[in-house]
């Protein structure tokens, strides 16, 4: 079984409560979920929806075809009924008009009023929905009481029960999987991964769709004994994160493209001063304000090239919630080891999607600070922050720890002590030192994941959040076509890992890049780094996510 | 025993006669007299002539970006509040390029000391007017005289709620040192706006110009630095007479005082709690 339900309405109509309670019930019952969020940049009104896809097996991404629509207003029904299966259903209250046979009228408002509180009308609808899928009220009280006080919980339960009486069960959904899963958004997974890495300081300025990283950390800050500081602007946010990192604590900032534009000078500061820094850049369509609440993969070239001058930085594209957790942990270790900025590149689609995944395993991560041993310096060894070491990595001490030893960093070109210099030979030494450690980093890159057929005729390439759709798309393509399809999806993307790509590209008859942007930025990057040119492209740039079936269809067309 | 020579080391690139020399010397003396050691002190600068101070002093140093001295300084203090964090930077860096951070770090009230080397001119970029240049000041870049109003840093800081606001003059080192000590010992954000001549580019506000106008509030029993309205009135005094000393002072909690977990140890020293992280993961699990 694999069902897909859309819950839509205007902001402020209780859709969030309904979608979140339904997702939680499914999660508690052991089903796998993928919940897509589509919302407008406004607090009231507009058209917003959730698409909840659930199954007893792994659900990787969203799907276009709907089994059900919960229309909290007329607009929702009108906009989405075209995607409803012929045997699907739609729920709506009396004010939504349609002569479509699939529409079931739920007297939510009136019933909730009768039950005691009109504000509980979404629980009437939820009761009907749960009954339709042949489930009972198990877990409901628990879910309501997490959110509401005793009285409101009772009122919601009353409305829920009345909702159950309104419809007959129609679907058989079988038993859920007894194995434990997590229900989490990628941004929460980034935040959790950062805490698991020993994050102590997070400074940021709120910006959609990155803000949920900050909000999760804020909720847990006291418990985790860490500081979350809402900075006055993104300039302060990144400079604060750099200052905290210099002082020795693991620190991080997060933003979206617009905020990252303001951070670029300080990105270079982390580069030349060799201060470890992790930055989450959660993309939305630009330029400038663009489409604030929608999705795009159009900042790849920007983050790779941001800031003046030449310095090494690492960019890891987040492909799924697992990456969001484990790669965040790796990002901290890489930043500490190579003393440079590491960017985690996500996007709105992935960051806001709520999914069930296998619980994170703390044993799979480690905290490697790569700090210099203070002992020799305590015994009188002279400390030089920018010592010209063979591999380019200089000993990093925390200031204030070793008596008599000062730790100096500088945004100017500097000598080994960290003092300003304009000497040509020192400049050459320092540029080469920084380049050596960046070359060393390239030895540790993770090659892209290969999905589908190992020996493919048609090679698809993608990066970041399209991982899940590409994974389903190659399965669809391999089921029907005579060609064999495989996909390489990049997580590590800068520096670009090339081995697997070169090997597969040589044998493939065609290479197609699949990206959420207009120009095909990964295609450009691949050509720049390897000389390999794409045969064709599948691109989407309207701010809405590509779906697996859409990719499969378009790949066949090109 | 701490010694002024602990902090002295490096050759400078300042012009002979620059006020920065006496500020640096006063700072070295102050730190030694407070019994501090170089590893216990962090000097932060932005960009400009004054911002070169971290380069010329033997202590932990953070020479950051133009206008961005305050954010990393605040964060470094939050990360390790055992460090004495001092910002030495200029009027352009503090009040121009870094104006937004000036506003919000007063609000943030991290325990750190902000010494603004205020020469009312841009030195490093060779002679443009600064946010504190007076109206009518003629420079190569404002040949008809400055038309923008000068920012009053003392009045601004008091209005924004700063708990320690003082003015000093590089030409009176003993008084300057006294102000530096008071500011460093103050728990919270402390601003000392230090008037200094720029011998190369400011031909108006010279040593003699300042010398003729400044007078000390210290010892004046009729002046009460705890009275905010009185302090704001005093802050408006500029021109023929310029007051030096603590203009306003008020005790309050600094940023890190608000966090119970920072009472016993610094953020840096708090150990990793794997059990807690596991419990945070469990919150998502069913």
mmCIF file of C-alpha atoms in Angstrom, chain B:
data_model
loop_
_atom_site.group_PDB
_atom_site.id
_atom_site.type_symbol
_atom_site.label_atom_id
_atom_site.label_comp_id
_atom_site.label_asym_id
_atom_site.label_seq_id
_atom_site.Cartn_x
_atom_site.Cartn_y
_atom_site.Cartn_z
ATOM 1 C CA UNK B 1 54.283 39.687 38.915
ATOM 2 C CA UNK B 2 52.894 41.174 35.727
ATOM 3 C CA UNK B 3 55.125 43.631 33.949
ATOM 4 C CA UNK B 4 54.560 46.119 31.176
ATOM 5 C CA UNK B 5 57.282 44.365 29.181
ATOM 6 C CA UNK B 6 55.108 41.239 29.046
ATOM 7 C CA UNK B 7 52.911 43.033 26.560
ATOM 8 C CA UNK B 8 55.533 44.978 24.598
ATOM 9 C CA UNK B 9 56.979 43.425 21.508
ATOM 10 C CA UNK B 10 56.343 44.581 18.038
ATOM 11 C CA UNK B 11 57.430 47.326 15.728
ATOM 12 C CA UNK B 12 54.577 49.614 14.652
ATOM 13 C CA UNK B 13 53.630 51.264 11.354
ATOM 14 C CA UNK B 14 52.062 54.371 12.857
ATOM 15 C CA UNK B 15 53.161 57.922 12.008
ATOM 16 C CA UNK B 16 55.497 59.607 14.510
ATOM 17 C CA UNK B 17 53.412 61.704 16.879
ATOM 18 C CA UNK B 18 50.249 59.623 16.382
ATOM 19 C CA UNK B 19 47.922 59.390 19.358
ATOM 20 C CA UNK B 20 47.852 55.619 18.898
ATOM 21 C CA UNK B 21 51.280 55.379 20.551
ATOM 22 C CA UNK B 22 50.121 56.774 23.852
ATOM 23 C CA UNK B 23 46.960 54.661 23.720
ATOM 24 C CA UNK B 24 49.034 51.521 23.139
ATOM 25 C CA UNK B 25 51.459 52.451 25.895
ATOM 26 C CA UNK B 26 48.624 53.225 28.293
ATOM 27 C CA UNK B 27 46.982 49.921 27.468
ATOM 28 C CA UNK B 28 50.189 47.956 28.055
ATOM 29 C CA UNK B 29 50.633 49.737 31.370
ATOM 30 C CA UNK B 30 47.018 49.226 32.387
ATOM 31 C CA UNK B 31 47.090 45.503 31.667
ATOM 32 C CA UNK B 32 50.307 45.078 33.642
ATOM 33 C CA UNK B 33 49.003 47.145 36.559
ATOM 34 C CA UNK B 34 45.850 45.024 36.625
ATOM 35 C CA UNK B 35 48.118 41.988 37.032
ATOM 36 C CA UNK B 36 46.997 40.397 33.791
ATOM 37 C CA UNK B 37 49.156 38.066 31.701
ATOM 38 C CA UNK B 38 49.238 38.100 27.885
ATOM 39 C CA UNK B 39 47.430 34.746 27.560
ATOM 40 C CA UNK B 40 44.556 36.004 29.709
ATOM 41 C CA UNK B 41 43.837 38.935 27.436
ATOM 42 C CA UNK B 42 42.257 38.994 23.976
ATOM 43 C CA UNK B 43 42.664 42.142 21.914
ATOM 44 C CA UNK B 44 40.258 42.425 18.991
ATOM 45 C CA UNK B 45 40.479 44.904 16.156
ATOM 46 C CA UNK B 46 38.639 45.559 12.925
ATOM 47 C CA UNK B 47 40.426 47.438 10.152
ATOM 48 C CA UNK B 48 42.102 50.843 10.302
ATOM 49 C CA UNK B 49 45.139 52.339 11.963
ATOM 50 C CA UNK B 50 43.792 51.866 15.488
ATOM 51 C CA UNK B 51 42.683 48.352 14.612
ATOM 52 C CA UNK B 52 46.324 47.402 14.197
ATOM 53 C CA UNK B 53 46.651 47.414 17.985
ATOM 54 C CA UNK B 54 46.301 43.609 18.326
ATOM 55 C CA UNK B 55 49.326 43.334 16.035
ATOM 56 C CA UNK B 56 51.479 45.547 18.243
ATOM 57 C CA UNK B 57 50.825 44.005 21.599
ATOM 58 C CA UNK B 58 51.846 40.652 23.002
ATOM 59 C CA UNK B 59 48.493 39.099 23.903
ATOM 60 C CA UNK B 60 45.932 36.921 22.160
ATOM 61 C CA UNK B 61 44.920 38.842 19.088
ATOM 62 C CA UNK B 62 42.058 38.778 16.625
ATOM 63 C CA UNK B 63 42.531 41.151 13.706
ATOM 64 C CA UNK B 64 39.225 40.737 11.919
ATOM 65 C CA UNK B 65 37.274 42.507 9.208
ATOM 66 C CA UNK B 66 36.427 46.157 8.768
ATOM 67 C CA UNK B 67 33.558 47.121 11.038
ATOM 68 C CA UNK B 68 33.294 43.634 12.501
ATOM 69 C CA UNK B 69 35.378 43.842 15.640
ATOM 70 C CA UNK B 70 32.504 43.615 18.116
ATOM 71 C CA UNK B 71 30.728 40.413 16.970
ATOM 72 C CA UNK B 72 33.725 38.050 17.233
ATOM 73 C CA UNK B 73 34.837 39.775 20.438
ATOM 74 C CA UNK B 74 31.424 39.219 22.031
ATOM 75 C CA UNK B 75 31.308 35.599 20.900
ATOM 76 C CA UNK B 76 34.842 34.862 22.106
ATOM 77 C CA UNK B 77 33.883 36.215 25.532
ATOM 78 C CA UNK B 78 30.711 34.109 25.554
ATOM 79 C CA UNK B 79 32.759 31.047 24.621
ATOM 80 C CA UNK B 80 35.371 31.629 27.305
ATOM 81 C CA UNK B 81 34.426 34.293 29.824
ATOM 82 C CA UNK B 82 37.766 33.874 31.595
ATOM 83 C CA UNK B 83 39.358 35.905 28.807
ATOM 84 C CA UNK B 84 39.591 39.675 29.286
ATOM 85 C CA UNK B 85 38.236 40.867 25.968
ATOM 86 C CA UNK B 86 39.261 44.304 24.768
ATOM 87 C CA UNK B 87 38.427 45.899 21.442
ATOM 88 C CA UNK B 88 40.786 48.535 20.088
ATOM 89 C CA UNK B 89 39.617 50.083 16.881
ATOM 90 C CA UNK B 90 38.784 53.399 15.287
ATOM 91 C CA UNK B 91 35.851 55.747 14.862
ATOM 92 C CA UNK B 92 35.253 54.663 11.273
ATOM 93 C CA UNK B 93 35.356 50.989 12.174
ATOM 94 C CA UNK B 94 33.166 51.364 15.268
ATOM 95 C CA UNK B 95 30.633 54.011 14.324
ATOM 96 C CA UNK B 96 30.610 53.840 10.501
ATOM 97 C CA UNK B 97 31.197 50.421 8.967
ATOM 98 C CA UNK B 98 30.297 48.680 12.216
ATOM 99 C CA UNK B 99 27.446 50.937 13.315
ATOM 100 C CA UNK B 100 24.863 48.184 13.528
ATOM 101 C CA UNK B 101 27.123 46.077 15.744
ATOM 102 C CA UNK B 102 27.760 49.122 17.962
ATOM 103 C CA UNK B 103 24.011 49.441 18.526
ATOM 104 C CA UNK B 104 23.331 45.786 19.159
ATOM 105 C CA UNK B 105 26.345 44.970 21.265
ATOM 106 C CA UNK B 106 25.281 47.668 23.670
ATOM 107 C CA UNK B 107 21.973 45.802 23.862
ATOM 108 C CA UNK B 108 23.785 42.468 24.155
ATOM 109 C CA UNK B 109 25.924 43.755 27.043
ATOM 110 C CA UNK B 110 28.664 41.147 26.882
ATOM 111 C CA UNK B 111 31.410 41.880 29.414
ATOM 112 C CA UNK B 112 33.972 43.477 27.119
ATOM 113 C CA UNK B 113 35.739 46.793 26.770
ATOM 114 C CA UNK B 114 35.551 48.919 23.661
ATOM 115 C CA UNK B 115 38.328 51.467 23.233
ATOM 116 C CA UNK B 116 37.530 53.680 20.264
ATOM 117 C CA UNK B 117 40.539 55.592 19.009
ATOM 118 C CA UNK B 118 38.527 58.593 17.837
ATOM 119 C CA UNK B 119 40.566 60.969 15.674
ATOM 120 C CA UNK B 120 37.534 62.258 13.740
ATOM 121 C CA UNK B 121 39.151 61.309 10.439
ATOM 122 C CA UNK B 122 39.980 58.298 8.277
ATOM 123 C CA UNK B 123 43.702 57.589 8.487
ATOM 124 C CA UNK B 124 44.316 54.292 6.667
ATOM 125 C CA UNK B 125 42.411 55.398 3.568
ATOM 126 C CA UNK B 126 44.170 58.778 3.748
ATOM 127 C CA UNK B 127 42.074 61.595 4.958
ATOM 128 C CA UNK B 128 38.340 61.192 4.354
ATOM 129 C CA UNK B 129 35.858 62.495 6.905
ATOM 130 C CA UNK B 130 34.635 60.074 9.541
ATOM 131 C CA UNK B 131 31.246 59.690 11.277
ATOM 132 C CA UNK B 132 32.578 61.915 14.074
ATOM 133 C CA UNK B 133 33.976 64.705 11.850
ATOM 134 C CA UNK B 134 32.327 67.991 12.760
ATOM 135 C CA UNK B 135 30.171 69.923 10.290
ATOM 136 C CA UNK B 136 32.314 72.180 8.152
ATOM 137 C CA UNK B 137 35.462 70.039 8.460
ATOM 138 C CA UNK B 138 37.374 70.465 5.185
ATOM 139 C CA UNK B 139 39.172 67.410 3.829
ATOM 140 C CA UNK B 140 40.413 66.517 0.350
ATOM 141 C CA UNK B 141 37.189 64.562 0.003
ATOM 142 C CA UNK B 142 34.884 67.232 1.422
ATOM 143 C CA UNK B 143 36.407 70.353 -0.119
ATOM 144 C CA UNK B 144 33.393 72.478 0.858
ATOM 145 C CA UNK B 145 33.347 71.090 4.373
ATOM 146 C CA UNK B 146 31.445 68.169 5.911
ATOM 147 C CA UNK B 147 27.673 68.616 5.622
ATOM 148 C CA UNK B 148 26.592 65.460 7.484
ATOM 149 C CA UNK B 149 25.994 65.824 11.197
ATOM 150 C CA UNK B 150 28.595 64.236 13.446
ATOM 151 C CA UNK B 151 27.598 61.163 15.413
ATOM 152 C CA UNK B 152 27.787 61.725 19.149
ATOM 153 C CA UNK B 153 29.058 58.365 20.411
ATOM 154 C CA UNK B 154 28.675 59.209 24.099
ATOM 155 C CA UNK B 155 25.067 60.333 23.778
ATOM 156 C CA UNK B 156 24.252 57.438 21.439
ATOM 157 C CA UNK B 157 25.727 54.860 23.809
ATOM 158 C CA UNK B 158 23.873 56.236 26.836
ATOM 159 C CA UNK B 159 20.628 56.421 24.868
ATOM 160 C CA UNK B 160 21.039 52.799 23.773
ATOM 161 C CA UNK B 161 21.442 51.697 27.368
ATOM 162 C CA UNK B 162 25.188 51.223 27.726
ATOM 163 C CA UNK B 163 26.166 50.755 31.371
ATOM 164 C CA UNK B 164 29.620 52.300 31.185
ATOM 165 C CA UNK B 165 30.383 55.282 28.960
ATOM 166 C CA UNK B 166 33.544 57.329 29.294
ATOM 167 C CA UNK B 167 35.721 59.729 27.354
ATOM 168 C CA UNK B 168 39.487 60.061 27.535
ATOM 169 C CA UNK B 169 42.248 61.883 25.659
ATOM 170 C CA UNK B 170 45.428 60.314 24.357
ATOM 171 C CA UNK B 171 47.319 63.380 25.555
ATOM 172 C CA UNK B 172 46.576 62.612 29.213
ATOM 173 C CA UNK B 173 47.964 59.137 29.778
ATOM 174 C CA UNK B 174 47.391 58.926 33.517
ATOM 175 C CA UNK B 175 43.730 59.752 33.156
ATOM 176 C CA UNK B 176 43.473 57.464 30.155
ATOM 177 C CA UNK B 177 44.902 54.581 32.166
ATOM 178 C CA UNK B 178 42.479 55.303 34.969
ATOM 179 C CA UNK B 179 39.561 55.163 32.497
ATOM 180 C CA UNK B 180 40.936 51.975 30.960
ATOM 181 C CA UNK B 181 41.126 50.294 34.356
ATOM 182 C CA UNK B 182 37.600 51.297 35.311
ATOM 183 C CA UNK B 183 36.282 50.113 31.948
ATOM 184 C CA UNK B 184 38.092 46.768 32.058
ATOM 185 C CA UNK B 185 36.879 46.132 35.588
ATOM 186 C CA UNK B 186 33.277 46.991 34.689
ATOM 187 C CA UNK B 187 31.064 43.909 34.256
ATOM 188 C CA UNK B 188 29.385 44.483 30.910
ATOM 189 C CA UNK B 189 29.924 46.411 27.720
ATOM 190 C CA UNK B 190 32.104 49.450 28.447
ATOM 191 C CA UNK B 191 32.806 52.190 25.933
ATOM 192 C CA UNK B 192 35.745 54.545 26.218
ATOM 193 C CA UNK B 193 35.793 57.057 23.381
ATOM 194 C CA UNK B 194 39.426 58.175 23.260
ATOM 195 C CA UNK B 195 40.107 61.491 21.537
ATOM 196 C CA UNK B 196 43.388 61.450 19.685
ATOM 197 C CA UNK B 197 45.083 63.639 17.101
ATOM 198 C CA UNK B 198 45.858 62.334 13.626
ATOM 199 C CA UNK B 199 49.052 64.163 12.729
ATOM 200 C CA UNK B 200 48.909 63.256 9.055
ATOM 201 C CA UNK B 201 45.315 63.869 8.058
ATOM 202 C CA UNK B 202 43.403 65.862 10.642
ATOM 203 C CA UNK B 203 44.650 69.427 10.515
ATOM 204 C CA UNK B 204 41.665 70.717 12.489
ATOM 205 C CA UNK B 205 41.417 68.553 15.611
ATOM 206 C CA UNK B 206 45.082 68.728 16.536
ATOM 207 C CA UNK B 207 46.760 67.933 19.831
ATOM 208 C CA UNK B 208 46.566 71.622 20.739
ATOM 209 C CA UNK B 209 42.888 71.791 19.690
ATOM 210 C CA UNK B 210 41.963 68.999 22.089
ATOM 211 C CA UNK B 211 44.353 70.133 24.828
ATOM 212 C CA UNK B 212 42.720 73.554 24.928
ATOM 213 C CA UNK B 213 39.194 72.159 25.256
ATOM 214 C CA UNK B 214 39.280 69.044 27.409
ATOM 215 C CA UNK B 215 38.595 69.116 31.147
ATOM 216 C CA UNK B 216 38.213 66.301 33.670
ATOM 217 C CA UNK B 217 35.033 65.338 35.465
ATOM 218 C CA UNK B 218 37.071 63.220 37.845
ATOM 219 C CA UNK B 219 37.079 64.849 41.243
ATOM 220 C CA UNK B 220 34.097 67.047 40.400
ATOM 221 C CA UNK B 221 31.733 66.103 43.237
ATOM 222 C CA UNK B 222 28.818 67.948 41.722
ATOM 223 C CA UNK B 223 28.755 65.550 38.769
ATOM 224 C CA UNK B 224 26.803 62.321 39.277
ATOM 225 C CA UNK B 225 27.585 59.694 36.594
ATOM 226 C CA UNK B 226 24.677 57.526 37.799
ATOM 227 C CA UNK B 227 22.119 60.115 36.752
ATOM 228 C CA UNK B 228 21.111 59.228 33.208
ATOM 229 C CA UNK B 229 19.435 62.508 32.282
ATOM 230 C CA UNK B 230 22.333 64.491 33.703
ATOM 231 C CA UNK B 231 24.731 62.263 31.797
ATOM 232 C CA UNK B 232 22.852 62.828 28.548
ATOM 233 C CA UNK B 233 23.039 66.562 29.102
ATOM 234 C CA UNK B 234 26.761 66.274 29.794
ATOM 235 C CA UNK B 235 27.144 64.139 26.657
ATOM 236 C CA UNK B 236 25.827 67.052 24.582
ATOM 237 C CA UNK B 237 28.763 69.207 25.681
ATOM 238 C CA UNK B 238 31.114 69.519 22.699
ATOM 239 C CA UNK B 239 32.982 72.459 21.236
ATOM 240 C CA UNK B 240 34.717 74.976 23.448
ATOM 241 C CA UNK B 241 34.665 72.589 26.374
ATOM 242 C CA UNK B 242 34.866 68.787 26.140
ATOM 243 C CA UNK B 243 34.373 66.724 29.314
ATOM 244 C CA UNK B 244 36.637 63.725 30.032
ATOM 245 C CA UNK B 245 35.870 60.971 32.510
ATOM 246 C CA UNK B 246 33.078 58.541 33.288
ATOM 247 C CA UNK B 247 30.031 60.221 31.809
ATOM 248 C CA UNK B 248 27.591 57.456 32.712
ATOM 249 C CA UNK B 249 27.743 54.315 34.817
ATOM 250 C CA UNK B 250 25.114 51.804 35.882
ATOM 251 C CA UNK B 251 25.536 48.288 37.289
ATOM 252 C CA UNK B 252 23.590 45.517 35.583
ATOM 253 C CA UNK B 253 23.803 41.885 34.572
ATOM 254 C CA UNK B 254 26.133 41.151 31.695
ATOM 255 C CA UNK B 255 25.208 38.665 28.948
ATOM 256 C CA UNK B 256 26.813 35.558 30.435
ATOM 257 C CA UNK B 257 25.325 36.297 33.896
ATOM 258 C CA UNK B 258 21.942 35.294 32.475
ATOM 259 C CA UNK B 259 22.948 31.667 31.946
ATOM 260 C CA UNK B 260 22.956 29.451 34.979
ATOM 261 C CA UNK B 261 25.185 26.869 33.299
ATOM 262 C CA UNK B 262 27.881 29.519 32.846
ATOM 263 C CA UNK B 263 28.126 30.281 36.546
ATOM 264 C CA UNK B 264 30.294 27.281 37.408
ATOM 265 C CA UNK B 265 32.325 26.974 34.237
ATOM 266 C CA UNK B 266 32.898 28.544 30.867
ATOM 267 C CA UNK B 267 31.070 27.373 27.758
ATOM 268 C CA UNK B 268 34.401 25.994 26.587
ATOM 269 C CA UNK B 269 34.757 23.786 29.652
ATOM 270 C CA UNK B 270 31.269 22.253 29.616
ATOM 271 C CA UNK B 271 31.769 18.565 28.827
ATOM 272 C CA UNK B 272 30.017 16.675 26.052
ATOM 273 C CA UNK B 273 26.965 14.843 27.346
ATOM 274 C CA UNK B 274 26.356 11.821 25.153
ATOM 275 C CA UNK B 275 23.421 10.609 27.236
ATOM 276 C CA UNK B 276 21.633 13.879 26.714
ATOM 277 C CA UNK B 277 22.201 13.741 22.950
ATOM 278 C CA UNK B 278 20.817 10.201 22.895
ATOM 279 C CA UNK B 279 17.726 11.417 24.740
ATOM 280 C CA UNK B 280 17.270 14.210 22.175
ATOM 281 C CA UNK B 281 17.349 11.604 19.407
ATOM 282 C CA UNK B 282 14.783 9.503 21.309
ATOM 283 C CA UNK B 283 12.350 12.425 21.274
ATOM 284 C CA UNK B 284 11.902 11.805 17.540
ATOM 285 C CA UNK B 285 11.629 8.020 17.802
ATOM 286 C CA UNK B 286 8.458 5.916 17.989
#
